[in-house]
């Protein structure tokens, strides 16, 4: 199982970024998927997840209305469109498989490792 995140960078407050997560070694279209982030000195925050079909999606309150998760099952790729970015969104962002998705909660699988992609929101 390999997950490779990309698309991070430095952006000004109010700006946008689109993160991608390319999966290999397994068929990600058969798995629920999600994004979490971790900033230095802060707890891991699970921010969004999407079901296999894309029919069920959940967001953390901190990103609701600003971030949009999507997936392209034909490309084995997960996306996170981030708009209206704030300095508090600064973190390393990771994707993972998710064992279950409800409209209110994501149940992440943390057995794998990936490098993540850094998002920095600053003037």
mmCIF file of N, CA, C and O in Angstrom, residues 4-96:
data_model
loop_
_atom_site.group_PDB
_atom_site.id
_atom_site.type_symbol
_atom_site.label_atom_id
_atom_site.label_comp_id
_atom_site.label_asym_id
_atom_site.label_seq_id
_atom_site.Cartn_x
_atom_site.Cartn_y
_atom_site.Cartn_z
ATOM 1 N N UNK A 4 0.646 8.687 -1.887
ATOM 2 C CA UNK A 4 1.536 9.811 -2.145
ATOM 3 C C UNK A 4 0.701 11.077 -2.257
ATOM 4 O O UNK A 4 -0.087 11.230 -3.196
ATOM 5 N N UNK A 5 0.898 11.977 -1.287
ATOM 6 C CA UNK A 5 0.189 13.241 -1.284
ATOM 7 C C UNK A 5 1.002 14.302 -2.018
ATOM 8 O O UNK A 5 2.242 14.284 -1.976
ATOM 9 N N UNK A 6 0.314 15.212 -2.663
ATOM 10 C CA UNK A 6 0.972 16.312 -3.370
ATOM 11 C C UNK A 6 0.033 17.508 -3.442
ATOM 12 O O UNK A 6 -1.158 17.384 -3.129
ATOM 13 N N UNK A 7 0.596 18.639 -3.860
ATOM 14 C CA UNK A 7 -0.223 19.827 -4.074
ATOM 15 C C UNK A 7 -0.117 20.879 -2.994
ATOM 16 O O UNK A 7 -0.699 21.954 -3.109
ATOM 17 N N UNK A 8 0.617 20.580 -1.925
ATOM 18 C CA UNK A 8 0.777 21.567 -0.871
ATOM 19 C C UNK A 8 1.679 22.704 -1.303
ATOM 20 O O UNK A 8 2.265 22.692 -2.396
ATOM 21 N N UNK A 9 1.793 23.690 -0.439
ATOM 22 C CA UNK A 9 2.646 24.832 -0.735
ATOM 23 C C UNK A 9 2.372 25.978 0.189
ATOM 24 O O UNK A 9 1.671 25.839 1.199
ATOM 25 N N UNK A 10 2.938 27.109 -0.165
ATOM 26 C CA UNK A 10 2.760 28.348 0.601
ATOM 27 C C UNK A 10 1.698 29.187 -0.098
ATOM 28 O O UNK A 10 1.806 29.452 -1.306
ATOM 29 N N UNK A 11 0.711 29.610 0.642
ATOM 30 C CA UNK A 11 -0.367 30.407 0.068
ATOM 31 C C UNK A 11 -0.761 31.485 1.060
ATOM 32 O O UNK A 11 -0.636 31.306 2.281
ATOM 33 N N UNK A 12 -1.232 32.603 0.551
ATOM 34 C CA UNK A 12 -1.678 33.689 1.419
ATOM 35 C C UNK A 12 -3.066 33.392 1.982
ATOM 36 O O UNK A 12 -3.838 32.638 1.378
ATOM 37 N N UNK A 13 -3.378 33.983 3.121
ATOM 38 C CA UNK A 13 -4.741 33.815 3.655
ATOM 39 C C UNK A 13 -5.788 34.205 2.614
ATOM 40 O O UNK A 13 -5.621 35.200 1.900
ATOM 41 N N UNK A 14 -6.828 33.391 2.537
ATOM 42 C CA UNK A 14 -7.855 33.612 1.536
ATOM 43 C C UNK A 14 -7.611 32.873 0.239
ATOM 44 O O UNK A 14 -8.493 32.826 -0.621
ATOM 45 N N UNK A 15 -6.422 32.314 0.084
ATOM 46 C CA UNK A 15 -6.078 31.621 -1.137
ATOM 47 C C UNK A 15 -6.603 30.193 -1.175
ATOM 48 O O UNK A 15 -7.308 29.740 -0.270
ATOM 49 N N UNK A 16 -6.234 29.493 -2.252
ATOM 50 C CA UNK A 16 -6.716 28.132 -2.476
ATOM 51 C C UNK A 16 -5.570 27.197 -2.845
ATOM 52 O O UNK A 16 -4.556 27.632 -3.408
ATOM 53 N N UNK A 17 -5.774 25.959 -2.527
ATOM 54 C CA UNK A 17 -4.877 24.881 -2.951
ATOM 55 C C UNK A 17 -5.708 23.644 -3.221
ATOM 56 O O UNK A 17 -6.780 23.458 -2.625
ATOM 57 N N UNK A 18 -5.195 22.792 -4.083
ATOM 58 C CA UNK A 18 -5.838 21.502 -4.331
ATOM 59 C C UNK A 18 -4.835 20.398 -4.062
ATOM 60 O O UNK A 18 -3.805 20.307 -4.737
ATOM 61 N N UNK A 19 -5.118 19.593 -3.084
ATOM 62 C CA UNK A 19 -4.261 18.468 -2.746
ATOM 63 C C UNK A 19 -4.711 17.226 -3.497
ATOM 64 O O UNK A 19 -5.900 17.038 -3.765
ATOM 65 N N UNK A 20 -3.737 16.382 -3.811
ATOM 66 C CA UNK A 20 -4.023 15.098 -4.456
ATOM 67 C C UNK A 20 -3.386 13.983 -3.645
ATOM 68 O O UNK A 20 -2.356 14.173 -3.000
ATOM 69 N N UNK A 21 -3.988 12.831 -3.724
ATOM 70 C CA UNK A 21 -3.463 11.635 -3.064
ATOM 71 C C UNK A 21 -3.541 10.493 -4.067
ATOM 72 O O UNK A 21 -4.642 10.039 -4.417
ATOM 73 N N UNK A 22 -2.381 10.072 -4.536
ATOM 74 C CA UNK A 22 -2.318 8.983 -5.507
ATOM 75 C C UNK A 22 -2.072 7.674 -4.772
ATOM 76 O O UNK A 22 -1.143 7.568 -3.961
ATOM 77 N N UNK A 23 -2.887 6.702 -5.062
ATOM 78 C CA UNK A 23 -2.778 5.399 -4.400
ATOM 79 C C UNK A 23 -2.186 4.372 -5.343
ATOM 80 O O UNK A 23 -2.501 4.351 -6.539
ATOM 81 N N UNK A 24 -1.341 3.531 -4.808
ATOM 82 C CA UNK A 24 -0.794 2.423 -5.593
ATOM 83 C C UNK A 24 -0.617 1.222 -4.672
ATOM 84 O O UNK A 24 -0.574 1.366 -3.448
ATOM 85 N N UNK A 25 -0.523 0.061 -5.282
ATOM 86 C CA UNK A 25 -0.378 -1.147 -4.493
ATOM 87 C C UNK A 25 -1.691 -1.710 -3.990
ATOM 88 O O UNK A 25 -1.728 -2.776 -3.378
ATOM 89 N N UNK A 26 -2.758 -0.961 -4.194
ATOM 90 C CA UNK A 26 -4.084 -1.447 -3.856
ATOM 91 C C UNK A 26 -5.085 -0.658 -4.684
ATOM 92 O O UNK A 26 -4.753 0.374 -5.263
ATOM 93 N N UNK A 27 -6.289 -1.139 -4.753
ATOM 94 C CA UNK A 27 -7.314 -0.482 -5.550
ATOM 95 C C UNK A 27 -8.109 0.449 -4.650
ATOM 96 O O UNK A 27 -9.028 0.018 -3.946
ATOM 97 N N UNK A 28 -7.720 1.711 -4.660
ATOM 98 C CA UNK A 28 -8.322 2.647 -3.706
ATOM 99 C C UNK A 28 -9.809 2.851 -3.957
ATOM 100 O O UNK A 28 -10.535 3.243 -3.046
ATOM 101 N N UNK A 29 -10.261 2.560 -5.179
ATOM 102 C CA UNK A 29 -11.689 2.769 -5.449
ATOM 103 C C UNK A 29 -12.559 1.795 -4.662
ATOM 104 O O UNK A 29 -13.768 1.970 -4.587
ATOM 105 N N UNK A 30 -11.939 0.795 -4.061
ATOM 106 C CA UNK A 30 -12.671 -0.145 -3.223
ATOM 107 C C UNK A 30 -12.672 0.253 -1.747
ATOM 108 O O UNK A 30 -13.195 -0.488 -0.905
ATOM 109 N N UNK A 31 -12.069 1.391 -1.455
ATOM 110 C CA UNK A 31 -11.924 1.832 -0.070
ATOM 111 C C UNK A 31 -12.521 3.224 0.120
ATOM 112 O O UNK A 31 -12.401 4.096 -0.749
ATOM 113 N N UNK A 32 -13.115 3.410 1.288
ATOM 114 C CA UNK A 32 -13.394 4.775 1.713
ATOM 115 C C UNK A 32 -12.049 5.460 1.943
ATOM 116 O O UNK A 32 -11.061 4.807 2.335
ATOM 117 N N UNK A 33 -12.002 6.760 1.730
ATOM 118 C CA UNK A 33 -10.740 7.479 1.874
ATOM 119 C C UNK A 33 -10.962 8.783 2.630
ATOM 120 O O UNK A 33 -12.080 9.298 2.691
ATOM 121 N N UNK A 34 -9.878 9.321 3.170
ATOM 122 C CA UNK A 34 -10.027 10.574 3.897
ATOM 123 C C UNK A 34 -8.725 11.324 4.045
ATOM 124 O O UNK A 34 -7.647 10.821 3.697
ATOM 125 N N UNK A 35 -8.846 12.534 4.562
ATOM 126 C CA UNK A 35 -7.701 13.410 4.818
ATOM 127 C C UNK A 35 -7.664 13.767 6.304
ATOM 128 O O UNK A 35 -8.698 14.049 6.917
ATOM 129 N N UNK A 36 -6.468 13.792 6.837
ATOM 130 C CA UNK A 36 -6.279 14.352 8.158
ATOM 131 C C UNK A 36 -5.050 15.259 8.101
ATOM 132 O O UNK A 36 -4.284 15.243 7.140
ATOM 133 N N UNK A 37 -4.884 16.059 9.128
ATOM 134 C CA UNK A 37 -3.731 16.960 9.155
ATOM 135 C C UNK A 37 -3.138 16.990 10.554
ATOM 136 O O UNK A 37 -3.802 16.670 11.545
ATOM 137 N N UNK A 38 -1.894 17.395 10.581
ATOM 138 C CA UNK A 38 -1.210 17.529 11.863
ATOM 139 C C UNK A 38 -0.267 18.708 11.806
ATOM 140 O O UNK A 38 0.585 18.795 10.902
ATOM 141 N N UNK A 39 -0.428 19.588 12.755
ATOM 142 C CA UNK A 39 0.447 20.748 12.882
ATOM 143 C C UNK A 39 1.369 20.531 14.068
ATOM 144 O O UNK A 39 1.013 19.828 15.020
ATOM 145 N N UNK A 40 2.556 21.124 14.041
ATOM 146 C CA UNK A 40 3.498 20.957 15.160
ATOM 147 C C UNK A 40 2.870 21.378 16.474
ATOM 148 O O UNK A 40 2.269 22.449 16.581
ATOM 149 N N UNK A 41 2.984 20.512 17.455
ATOM 150 C CA UNK A 41 2.475 20.840 18.777
ATOM 151 C C UNK A 41 0.976 20.693 18.932
ATOM 152 O O UNK A 41 0.427 20.995 19.999
ATOM 153 N N UNK A 42 0.309 20.238 17.877
ATOM 154 C CA UNK A 42 -1.145 20.087 17.940
ATOM 155 C C UNK A 42 -1.537 18.637 17.709
ATOM 156 O O UNK A 42 -0.788 17.857 17.125
ATOM 157 N N UNK A 43 -2.719 18.299 18.145
ATOM 158 C CA UNK A 43 -3.223 16.944 17.924
ATOM 159 C C UNK A 43 -3.618 16.749 16.462
ATOM 160 O O UNK A 43 -3.967 17.699 15.758
ATOM 161 N N UNK A 44 -3.556 15.522 16.046
ATOM 162 C CA UNK A 44 -4.018 15.160 14.713
ATOM 163 C C UNK A 44 -5.501 15.525 14.569
ATOM 164 O O UNK A 44 -6.297 15.294 15.480
ATOM 165 N N UNK A 45 -5.828 16.092 13.433
ATOM 166 C CA UNK A 45 -7.214 16.474 13.180
ATOM 167 C C UNK A 45 -7.725 15.770 11.923
ATOM 168 O O UNK A 45 -7.169 15.945 10.844
ATOM 169 N N UNK A 46 -8.752 15.017 12.063
ATOM 170 C CA UNK A 46 -9.386 14.329 10.936
ATOM 171 C C UNK A 46 -10.342 15.304 10.276
ATOM 172 O O UNK A 46 -11.308 15.739 10.897
ATOM 173 N N UNK A 47 -10.093 15.654 9.028
ATOM 174 C CA UNK A 47 -10.825 16.774 8.455
ATOM 175 C C UNK A 47 -11.895 16.399 7.449
ATOM 176 O O UNK A 47 -12.864 17.127 7.289
ATOM 177 N N UNK A 48 -11.728 15.265 6.778
ATOM 178 C CA UNK A 48 -12.760 14.904 5.817
ATOM 179 C C UNK A 48 -12.591 13.469 5.356
ATOM 180 O O UNK A 48 -11.477 12.932 5.370
ATOM 181 N N UNK A 49 -13.696 12.876 4.939
ATOM 182 C CA UNK A 49 -13.638 11.535 4.363
ATOM 183 C C UNK A 49 -14.766 11.375 3.347
ATOM 184 O O UNK A 49 -15.748 12.123 3.364
ATOM 185 N N UNK A 50 -14.602 10.375 2.488
ATOM 186 C CA UNK A 50 -15.562 10.141 1.412
ATOM 187 C C UNK A 50 -15.732 8.644 1.223
ATOM 188 O O UNK A 50 -14.774 7.881 1.286
ATOM 189 N N UNK A 51 -16.953 8.225 1.009
ATOM 190 C CA UNK A 51 -17.228 6.809 0.823
ATOM 191 C C UNK A 51 -16.763 6.342 -0.558
ATOM 192 O O UNK A 51 -16.412 7.147 -1.421
ATOM 193 N N UNK A 52 -16.791 5.057 -0.756
ATOM 194 C CA UNK A 52 -16.351 4.459 -2.015
ATOM 195 C C UNK A 52 -17.092 5.078 -3.198
ATOM 196 O O UNK A 52 -16.488 5.456 -4.204
ATOM 197 N N UNK A 53 -18.377 5.198 -3.070
ATOM 198 C CA UNK A 53 -19.188 5.728 -4.174
ATOM 199 C C UNK A 53 -19.152 7.248 -4.253
ATOM 200 O O UNK A 53 -19.562 7.830 -5.257
ATOM 201 N N UNK A 54 -18.685 7.879 -3.186
ATOM 202 C CA UNK A 54 -18.741 9.341 -3.119
ATOM 203 C C UNK A 54 -20.059 9.861 -2.596
ATOM 204 O O UNK A 54 -20.253 11.065 -2.478
ATOM 205 N N UNK A 55 -20.947 8.949 -2.246
ATOM 206 C CA UNK A 55 -22.273 9.364 -1.823
ATOM 207 C C UNK A 55 -22.356 9.846 -0.386
ATOM 208 O O UNK A 55 -23.302 10.530 -0.012
ATOM 209 N N UNK A 56 -21.393 9.488 0.434
ATOM 210 C CA UNK A 56 -21.365 9.936 1.830
ATOM 211 C C UNK A 56 -20.053 10.652 2.090
ATOM 212 O O UNK A 56 -18.982 10.114 1.798
ATOM 213 N N UNK A 57 -20.167 11.847 2.599
ATOM 214 C CA UNK A 57 -19.001 12.697 2.858
ATOM 215 C C UNK A 57 -19.163 13.330 4.228
ATOM 216 O O UNK A 57 -20.283 13.688 4.627
ATOM 217 N N UNK A 58 -18.063 13.460 4.928
ATOM 218 C CA UNK A 58 -18.065 14.135 6.218
ATOM 219 C C UNK A 58 -16.938 15.155 6.263
ATOM 220 O O UNK A 58 -15.885 14.953 5.650
ATOM 221 N N UNK A 59 -17.192 16.231 6.990
ATOM 222 C CA UNK A 59 -16.183 17.274 7.187
ATOM 223 C C UNK A 59 -16.127 17.649 8.656
ATOM 224 O O UNK A 59 -17.137 17.678 9.339
ATOM 225 N N UNK A 60 -14.921 17.988 9.083
ATOM 226 C CA UNK A 60 -14.789 18.592 10.400
ATOM 227 C C UNK A 60 -15.382 19.993 10.354
ATOM 228 O O UNK A 60 -15.348 20.659 9.315
ATOM 229 N N UNK A 61 -15.900 20.444 11.477
ATOM 230 C CA UNK A 61 -16.499 21.775 11.519
ATOM 231 C C UNK A 61 -15.500 22.860 11.113
ATOM 232 O O UNK A 61 -15.883 23.879 10.540
ATOM 233 N N UNK A 62 -14.240 22.627 11.397
ATOM 234 C CA UNK A 62 -13.214 23.644 11.127
ATOM 235 C C UNK A 62 -13.013 23.912 9.635
ATOM 236 O O UNK A 62 -12.481 24.963 9.267
ATOM 237 N N UNK A 63 -13.431 22.966 8.778
ATOM 238 C CA UNK A 63 -13.203 23.142 7.340
ATOM 239 C C UNK A 63 -14.498 23.143 6.539
ATOM 240 O O UNK A 63 -14.474 23.378 5.326
ATOM 241 N N UNK A 64 -15.604 22.898 7.204
ATOM 242 C CA UNK A 64 -16.896 22.802 6.512
ATOM 243 C C UNK A 64 -17.204 24.113 5.789
ATOM 244 O O UNK A 64 -17.045 25.197 6.345
ATOM 245 N N UNK A 65 -17.597 23.984 4.529
ATOM 246 C CA UNK A 65 -17.906 25.160 3.731
ATOM 247 C C UNK A 65 -16.715 25.753 3.011
ATOM 248 O O UNK A 65 -16.877 26.608 2.140
ATOM 249 N N UNK A 66 -15.519 25.310 3.374
ATOM 250 C CA UNK A 66 -14.296 25.828 2.728
ATOM 251 C C UNK A 66 -13.565 24.745 1.945
ATOM 252 O O UNK A 66 -12.941 25.037 0.924
ATOM 253 N N UNK A 67 -13.591 23.527 2.440
ATOM 254 C CA UNK A 67 -12.886 22.415 1.803
ATOM 255 C C UNK A 67 -13.886 21.482 1.128
ATOM 256 O O UNK A 67 -15.002 21.297 1.618
ATOM 257 N N UNK A 68 -13.449 20.883 0.015
ATOM 258 C CA UNK A 68 -14.271 19.916 -0.692
ATOM 259 C C UNK A 68 -13.440 18.681 -1.021
ATOM 260 O O UNK A 68 -12.402 18.796 -1.682
ATOM 261 N N UNK A 69 -13.903 17.551 -0.562
ATOM 262 C CA UNK A 69 -13.225 16.288 -0.859
ATOM 263 C C UNK A 69 -13.885 15.652 -2.076
ATOM 264 O O UNK A 69 -15.102 15.762 -2.272
ATOM 265 N N UNK A 70 -13.081 15.011 -2.895
ATOM 266 C CA UNK A 70 -13.618 14.307 -4.061
ATOM 267 C C UNK A 70 -12.662 13.174 -4.419
ATOM 268 O O UNK A 70 -11.552 13.100 -3.903
ATOM 269 N N UNK A 71 -13.111 12.331 -5.305
ATOM 270 C CA UNK A 71 -12.275 11.211 -5.714
ATOM 271 C C UNK A 71 -12.526 10.904 -7.180
ATOM 272 O O UNK A 71 -13.624 11.103 -7.696
ATOM 273 N N UNK A 72 -11.483 10.393 -7.827
ATOM 274 C CA UNK A 72 -11.588 9.909 -9.198
ATOM 275 C C UNK A 72 -11.186 8.435 -9.145
ATOM 276 O O UNK A 72 -9.989 8.115 -9.127
ATOM 277 N N UNK A 73 -12.151 7.577 -9.082
ATOM 278 C CA UNK A 73 -11.859 6.153 -8.917
ATOM 279 C C UNK A 73 -11.143 5.561 -10.126
ATOM 280 O O UNK A 73 -10.389 4.603 -9.993
ATOM 281 N N UNK A 74 -11.357 6.128 -11.278
ATOM 282 C CA UNK A 74 -10.665 5.632 -12.473
ATOM 283 C C UNK A 74 -9.170 5.903 -12.384
ATOM 284 O O UNK A 74 -8.361 5.174 -12.955
ATOM 285 N N UNK A 75 -8.801 6.957 -11.672
ATOM 286 C CA UNK A 75 -7.394 7.327 -11.545
ATOM 287 C C UNK A 75 -6.806 6.913 -10.198
ATOM 288 O O UNK A 75 -5.644 7.229 -9.917
ATOM 289 N N UNK A 76 -7.600 6.265 -9.365
ATOM 290 C CA UNK A 76 -7.116 5.876 -8.029
ATOM 291 C C UNK A 76 -6.589 7.085 -7.258
ATOM 292 O O UNK A 76 -5.549 7.008 -6.576
ATOM 293 N N UNK A 77 -7.286 8.197 -7.372
ATOM 294 C CA UNK A 77 -6.803 9.446 -6.791
ATOM 295 C C UNK A 77 -7.886 10.117 -5.963
ATOM 296 O O UNK A 77 -9.058 10.150 -6.355
ATOM 297 N N UNK A 78 -7.451 10.647 -4.832
ATOM 298 C CA UNK A 78 -8.303 11.396 -3.917
ATOM 299 C C UNK A 78 -7.870 12.851 -3.962
ATOM 300 O O UNK A 78 -6.670 13.134 -4.099
ATOM 301 N N UNK A 79 -8.822 13.764 -3.821
ATOM 302 C CA UNK A 79 -8.515 15.187 -3.869
ATOM 303 C C UNK A 79 -9.072 15.908 -2.649
ATOM 304 O O UNK A 79 -10.023 15.456 -2.015
ATOM 305 N N UNK A 80 -8.472 17.057 -2.376
ATOM 306 C CA UNK A 80 -9.007 17.966 -1.374
ATOM 307 C C UNK A 80 -8.844 19.384 -1.898
ATOM 308 O O UNK A 80 -7.721 19.885 -1.984
ATOM 309 N N UNK A 81 -9.947 19.982 -2.288
ATOM 310 C CA UNK A 81 -9.940 21.371 -2.716
ATOM 311 C C UNK A 81 -10.099 22.251 -1.483
ATOM 312 O O UNK A 81 -11.082 22.114 -0.749
ATOM 313 N N UNK A 82 -9.139 23.130 -1.272
ATOM 314 C CA UNK A 82 -9.144 23.967 -0.078
ATOM 315 C C UNK A 82 -9.252 25.428 -0.503
ATOM 316 O O UNK A 82 -8.360 25.943 -1.191
ATOM 317 N N UNK A 83 -10.329 26.057 -0.111
ATOM 318 C CA UNK A 83 -10.552 27.468 -0.428
ATOM 319 C C UNK A 83 -10.597 28.285 0.857
ATOM 320 O O UNK A 83 -10.733 27.737 1.954
ATOM 321 N N UNK A 84 -10.493 29.582 0.705
ATOM 322 C CA UNK A 84 -10.548 30.499 1.856
ATOM 323 C C UNK A 84 -9.626 30.043 2.976
ATOM 324 O O UNK A 84 -10.021 29.981 4.144
ATOM 325 N N UNK A 85 -8.418 29.753 2.607
ATOM 326 C CA UNK A 85 -7.463 29.218 3.578
ATOM 327 C C UNK A 85 -7.127 30.235 4.654
ATOM 328 O O UNK A 85 -7.056 31.447 4.407
ATOM 329 N N UNK A 86 -6.910 29.702 5.850
ATOM 330 C CA UNK A 86 -6.598 30.521 7.024
ATOM 331 C C UNK A 86 -5.252 30.085 7.581
ATOM 332 O O UNK A 86 -4.834 28.942 7.384
ATOM 333 N N UNK A 87 -4.598 30.970 8.320
ATOM 334 C CA UNK A 87 -3.317 30.565 8.935
ATOM 335 C C UNK A 87 -3.445 29.303 9.787
ATOM 336 O O UNK A 87 -2.505 28.499 9.837
ATOM 337 N N UNK A 88 -4.571 29.115 10.414
ATOM 338 C CA UNK A 88 -4.750 27.921 11.252
ATOM 339 C C UNK A 88 -4.900 26.630 10.443
ATOM 340 O O UNK A 88 -4.947 25.543 11.024
ATOM 341 N N UNK A 89 -4.978 26.733 9.127
ATOM 342 C CA UNK A 89 -4.966 25.544 8.277
ATOM 343 C C UNK A 89 -3.550 25.028 8.018
ATOM 344 O O UNK A 89 -3.370 23.970 7.416
ATOM 345 N N UNK A 90 -2.562 25.790 8.458
ATOM 346 C CA UNK A 90 -1.171 25.379 8.278
ATOM 347 C C UNK A 90 -0.912 24.067 8.993
ATOM 348 O O UNK A 90 -1.147 23.939 10.191
ATOM 349 N N UNK A 91 -0.455 23.077 8.243
ATOM 350 C CA UNK A 91 -0.224 21.735 8.793
ATOM 351 C C UNK A 91 0.338 20.844 7.701
ATOM 352 O O UNK A 91 0.362 21.215 6.522
ATOM 353 N N UNK A 92 0.749 19.662 8.110
ATOM 354 C CA UNK A 92 1.059 18.609 7.151
ATOM 355 C C UNK A 92 -0.236 17.841 6.911
ATOM 356 O O UNK A 92 -0.925 17.465 7.864
ATOM 357 N N UNK A 93 -0.541 17.617 5.659
ATOM 358 C CA UNK A 93 -1.783 16.953 5.285
ATOM 359 C C UNK A 93 -1.487 15.547 4.758
ATOM 360 O O UNK A 93 -0.576 15.355 3.953
ATOM 361 N N UNK A 94 -2.300 14.604 5.219
ATOM 362 C CA UNK A 94 -2.122 13.202 4.877
ATOM 363 C C UNK A 94 -3.446 12.600 4.401
ATOM 364 O O UNK A 94 -4.511 13.002 4.875
ATOM 365 N N UNK A 95 -3.350 11.608 3.537
ATOM 366 C CA UNK A 95 -4.531 10.837 3.168
ATOM 367 C C UNK A 95 -4.389 9.413 3.711
ATOM 368 O O UNK A 95 -3.282 8.929 3.956
ATOM 369 N N UNK A 96 -5.516 8.775 3.935
ATOM 370 C CA UNK A 96 -5.548 7.414 4.450
ATOM 371 C C UNK A 96 -6.822 6.730 3.980
ATOM 372 O O UNK A 96 -7.800 7.389 3.609
#
